[in-house]
Short mmCIF file of C-alpha atoms in Angstrom, two decimals:
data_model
loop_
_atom_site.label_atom_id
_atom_site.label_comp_id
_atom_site.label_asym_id
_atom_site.label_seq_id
_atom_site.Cartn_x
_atom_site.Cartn_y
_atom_site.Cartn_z
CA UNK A 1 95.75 97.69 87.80
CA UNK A 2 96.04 95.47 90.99
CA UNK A 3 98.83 96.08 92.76
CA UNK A 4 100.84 93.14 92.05
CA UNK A 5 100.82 94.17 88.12
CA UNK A 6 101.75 98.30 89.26
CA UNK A 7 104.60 96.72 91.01
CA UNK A 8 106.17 94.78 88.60
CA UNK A 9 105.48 97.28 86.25
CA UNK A 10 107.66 99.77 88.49
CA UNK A 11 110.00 97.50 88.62
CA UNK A 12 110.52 97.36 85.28
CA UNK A 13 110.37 100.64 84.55
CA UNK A 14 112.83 101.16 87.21
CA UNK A 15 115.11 98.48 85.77
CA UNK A 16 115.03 100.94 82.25
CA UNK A 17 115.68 103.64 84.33
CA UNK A 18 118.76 101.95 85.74
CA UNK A 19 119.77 100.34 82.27
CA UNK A 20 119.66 103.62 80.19
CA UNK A 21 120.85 106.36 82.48
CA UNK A 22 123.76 106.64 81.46
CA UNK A 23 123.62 105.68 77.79
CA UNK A 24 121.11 108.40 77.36
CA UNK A 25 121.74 110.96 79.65
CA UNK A 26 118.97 109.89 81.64
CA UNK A 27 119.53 111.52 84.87
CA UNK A 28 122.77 112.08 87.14
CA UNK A 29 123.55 109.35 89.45
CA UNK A 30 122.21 111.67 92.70
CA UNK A 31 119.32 111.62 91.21
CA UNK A 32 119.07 107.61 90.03
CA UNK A 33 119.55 107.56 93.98
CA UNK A 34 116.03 109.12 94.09
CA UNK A 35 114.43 106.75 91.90
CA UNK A 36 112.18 105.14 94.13
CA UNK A 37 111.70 108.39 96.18
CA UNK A 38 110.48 110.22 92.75
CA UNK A 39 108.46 106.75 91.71
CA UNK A 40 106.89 106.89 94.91
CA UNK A 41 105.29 110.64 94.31
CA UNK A 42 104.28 109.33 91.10
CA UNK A 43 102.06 106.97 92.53
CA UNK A 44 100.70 109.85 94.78
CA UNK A 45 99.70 112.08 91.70
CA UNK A 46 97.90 108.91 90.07
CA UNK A 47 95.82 108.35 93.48
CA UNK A 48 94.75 112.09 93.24
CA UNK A 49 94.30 111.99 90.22
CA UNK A 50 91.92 108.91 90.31
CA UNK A 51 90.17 111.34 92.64
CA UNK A 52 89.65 114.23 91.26
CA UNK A 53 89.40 113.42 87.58
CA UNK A 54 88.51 109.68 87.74
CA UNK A 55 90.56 106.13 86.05
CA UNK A 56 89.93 106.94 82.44
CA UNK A 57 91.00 110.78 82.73
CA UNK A 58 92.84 112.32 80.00
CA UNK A 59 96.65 113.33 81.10
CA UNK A 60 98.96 115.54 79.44
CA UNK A 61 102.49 115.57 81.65
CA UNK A 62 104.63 118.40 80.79
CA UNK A 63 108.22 117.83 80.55
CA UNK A 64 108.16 114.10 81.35
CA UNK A 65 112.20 113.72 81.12
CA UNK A 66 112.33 110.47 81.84
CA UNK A 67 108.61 109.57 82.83
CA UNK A 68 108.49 111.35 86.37
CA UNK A 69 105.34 111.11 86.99
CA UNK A 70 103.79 110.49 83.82
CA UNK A 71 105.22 106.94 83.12
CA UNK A 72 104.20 105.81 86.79
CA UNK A 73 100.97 107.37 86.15
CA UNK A 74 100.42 105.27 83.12
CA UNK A 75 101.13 102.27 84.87
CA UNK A 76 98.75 103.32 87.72
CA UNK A 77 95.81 103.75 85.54
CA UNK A 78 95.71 102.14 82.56
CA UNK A 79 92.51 103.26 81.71
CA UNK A 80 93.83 106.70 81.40
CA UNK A 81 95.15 108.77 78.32
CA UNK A 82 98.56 109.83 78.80
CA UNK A 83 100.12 112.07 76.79
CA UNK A 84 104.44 112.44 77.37
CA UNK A 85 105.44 116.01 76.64
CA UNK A 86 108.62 116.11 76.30
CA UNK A 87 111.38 118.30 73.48
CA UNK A 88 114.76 117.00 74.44
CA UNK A 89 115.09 113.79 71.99
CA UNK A 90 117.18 111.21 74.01
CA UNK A 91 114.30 111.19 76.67
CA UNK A 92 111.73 111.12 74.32
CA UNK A 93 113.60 107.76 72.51
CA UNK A 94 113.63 106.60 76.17
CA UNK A 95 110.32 107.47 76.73
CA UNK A 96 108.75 105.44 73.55
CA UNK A 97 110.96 102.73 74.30
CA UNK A 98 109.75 102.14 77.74
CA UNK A 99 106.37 102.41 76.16
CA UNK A 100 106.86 99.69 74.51
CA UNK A 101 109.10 97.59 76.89
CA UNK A 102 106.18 98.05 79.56
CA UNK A 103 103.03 97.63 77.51
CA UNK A 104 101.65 101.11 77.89
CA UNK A 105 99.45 101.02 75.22
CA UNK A 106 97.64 104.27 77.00
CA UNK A 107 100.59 106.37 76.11
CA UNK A 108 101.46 109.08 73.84
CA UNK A 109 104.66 110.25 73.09
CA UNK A 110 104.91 113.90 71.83
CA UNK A 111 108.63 115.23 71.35
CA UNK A 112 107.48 119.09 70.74
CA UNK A 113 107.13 121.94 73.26
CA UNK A 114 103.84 122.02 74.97
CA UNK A 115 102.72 125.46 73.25
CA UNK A 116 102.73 123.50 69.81
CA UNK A 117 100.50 120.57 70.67
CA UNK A 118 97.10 120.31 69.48
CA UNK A 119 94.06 118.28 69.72
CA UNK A 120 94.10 117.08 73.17
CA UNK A 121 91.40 117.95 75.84
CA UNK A 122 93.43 117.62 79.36
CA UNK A 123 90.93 116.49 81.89
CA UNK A 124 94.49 117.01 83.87
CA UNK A 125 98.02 117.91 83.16
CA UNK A 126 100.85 117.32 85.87
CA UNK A 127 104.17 118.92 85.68
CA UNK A 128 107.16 118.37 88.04
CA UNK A 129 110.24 120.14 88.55
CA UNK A 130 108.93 122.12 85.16
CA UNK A 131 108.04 125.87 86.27
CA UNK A 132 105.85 127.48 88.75
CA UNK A 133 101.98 126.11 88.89
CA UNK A 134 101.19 129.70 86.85
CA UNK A 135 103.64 129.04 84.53
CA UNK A 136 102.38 125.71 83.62
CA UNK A 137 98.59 126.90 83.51
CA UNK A 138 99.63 129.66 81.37
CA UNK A 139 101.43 127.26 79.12
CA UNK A 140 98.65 124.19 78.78
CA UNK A 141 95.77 126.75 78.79
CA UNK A 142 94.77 125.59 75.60
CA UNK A 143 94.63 122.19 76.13
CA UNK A 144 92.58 122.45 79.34
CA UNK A 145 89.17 120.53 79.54
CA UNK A 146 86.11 122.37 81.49
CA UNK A 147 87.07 121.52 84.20
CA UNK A 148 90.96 121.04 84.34
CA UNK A 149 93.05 120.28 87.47
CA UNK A 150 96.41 121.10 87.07
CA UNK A 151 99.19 119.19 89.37
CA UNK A 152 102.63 119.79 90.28
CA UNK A 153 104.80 119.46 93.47
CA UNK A 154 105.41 122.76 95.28
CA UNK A 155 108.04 123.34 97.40
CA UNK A 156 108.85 123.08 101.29
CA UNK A 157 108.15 127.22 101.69
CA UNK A 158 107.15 127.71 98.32
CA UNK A 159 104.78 130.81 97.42
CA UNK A 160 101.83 130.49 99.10
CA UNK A 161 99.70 133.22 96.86
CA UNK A 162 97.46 131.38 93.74
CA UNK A 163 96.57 134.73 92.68
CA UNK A 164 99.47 134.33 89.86
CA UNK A 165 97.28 130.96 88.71
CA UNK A 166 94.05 132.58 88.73
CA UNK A 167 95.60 135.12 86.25
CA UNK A 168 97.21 132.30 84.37
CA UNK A 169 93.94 130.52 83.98
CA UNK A 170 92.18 133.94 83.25
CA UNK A 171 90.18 133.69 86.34
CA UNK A 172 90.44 137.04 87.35
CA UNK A 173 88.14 140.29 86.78
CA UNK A 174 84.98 138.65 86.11
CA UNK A 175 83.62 139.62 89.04
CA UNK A 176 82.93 136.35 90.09
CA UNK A 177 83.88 134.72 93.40
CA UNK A 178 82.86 131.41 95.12
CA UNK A 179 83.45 129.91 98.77
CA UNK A 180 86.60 130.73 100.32
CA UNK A 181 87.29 133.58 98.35
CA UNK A 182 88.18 131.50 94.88
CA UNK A 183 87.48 132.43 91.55
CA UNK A 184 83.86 130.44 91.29
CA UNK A 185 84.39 126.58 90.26
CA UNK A 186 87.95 126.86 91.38
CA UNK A 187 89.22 124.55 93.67
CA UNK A 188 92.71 123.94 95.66
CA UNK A 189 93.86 120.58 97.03
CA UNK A 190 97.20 120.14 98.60
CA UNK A 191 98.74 116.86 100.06
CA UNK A 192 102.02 116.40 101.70
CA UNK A 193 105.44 114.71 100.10
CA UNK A 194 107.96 112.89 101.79
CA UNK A 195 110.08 114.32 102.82
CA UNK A 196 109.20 117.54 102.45
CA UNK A 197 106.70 119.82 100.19
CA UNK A 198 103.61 119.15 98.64
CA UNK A 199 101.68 118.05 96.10
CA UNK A 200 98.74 120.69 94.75
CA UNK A 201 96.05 120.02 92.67
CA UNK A 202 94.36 123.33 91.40
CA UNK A 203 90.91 123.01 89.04
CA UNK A 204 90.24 125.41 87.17
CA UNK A 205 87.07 126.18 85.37
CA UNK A 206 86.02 127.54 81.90
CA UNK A 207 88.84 125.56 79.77
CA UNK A 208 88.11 125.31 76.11
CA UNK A 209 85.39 123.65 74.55
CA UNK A 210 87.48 121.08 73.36
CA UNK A 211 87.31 117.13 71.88
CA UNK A 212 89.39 114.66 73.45
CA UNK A 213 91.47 112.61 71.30
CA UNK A 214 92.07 110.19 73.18
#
């Protein structure tokens, strides 16, 4: 998407954001405040993910509340697949309706918990303000792709250790070890937020042998 288009489409989206907050619960005002702030680290985990995983990856965003990131993502790559997890049903009538309002004819909808969704191959799933990176491995483990990177925002200070993740991803006790110490084909990628924290990418290897639907 050039970046004319991206930024009318963030406009727009914005402009939902803004329209349906309150109607639906959206978010509290404090945190409308941090729209563009939030919209802004959206764009950050499309660019990586662009990276690692290329345009037409496969996304599954966990908890996607009101689309933060996965809406923004959308918009970034329209090439992508990108799947909305999300249970709570006032977001999820937000989230098809700005579907629809912004064209994103690359996005899926799901209102179910993550554990109960099937037939998707996540060539990446991005989580934020959702659990601890383990947590959300642990959860998506069966939707992961060979290879899957897994993204989420990690705190200012935040626990430093992956060894949780490589458990989580059932990386560890196979005896096998690559550069750096990782479990082999593992990798770790971690950019800086404003203001503070970061954004990590982990890839993990050895995800199931599975068919996109997308």
């Amino acid at each position: 998407m050039s970046a004319p288009d991206l930024q009318q489409g963030v406009e727009g989206y914005a402009a939902l954001v803004r329209r349906y907050h309150r109607t639906l619960d959206l978010v509290s005002d404090a945190g409308l405040r941090e729209l563009p702030r939030h919209i802004a680290d959206g764009q950050r985990y499309a660019r990586l993910i662009e990276r690692v995983a290329g345009p037409s990856a496969t996304v599954v965003d966990v908890g996607s509340g009101v689309g933060l990131p996965g809406v923004v993502i959308a918009l970034a790559l329209p090439r992508a697949q990108v799947f909305l997890v999300e249970r709570r049903r006032r977001r999820t009538a937000f989230l098809e309706l700005a579907a629809a309002q912004l064209g994103l004819a690359n996005v899926t909808v799901v209102g179910d918990d993550v554990r109960a969704v099937e037939g998707v191959c996540a060539d990446v799933v991005t989580a934020q303000a959702v659990a601890d990176l383990a947590t959300i491995v642990e959860l998506t483990r069966h939707l992961h792709a060979d290879p899957c990177y897994v993204l989420s925002r990690r705190a200012e200070g935040g626990p430093g250790s992956l060894a949780a993740v490589w458990r989580a991803g059932g990386l560890v006790g196979d005896g096998q070890t690559g550069a750096e110490g990782l479990p082999a084909g593992a990798e770790v990628l971690e950019e800086p937020l404003e203001p503070r924290g970061s954004l990590v990418a982990v890839r993990l290897p050895g995800g199931s042998a599975c068919q996109s639907s997308a």
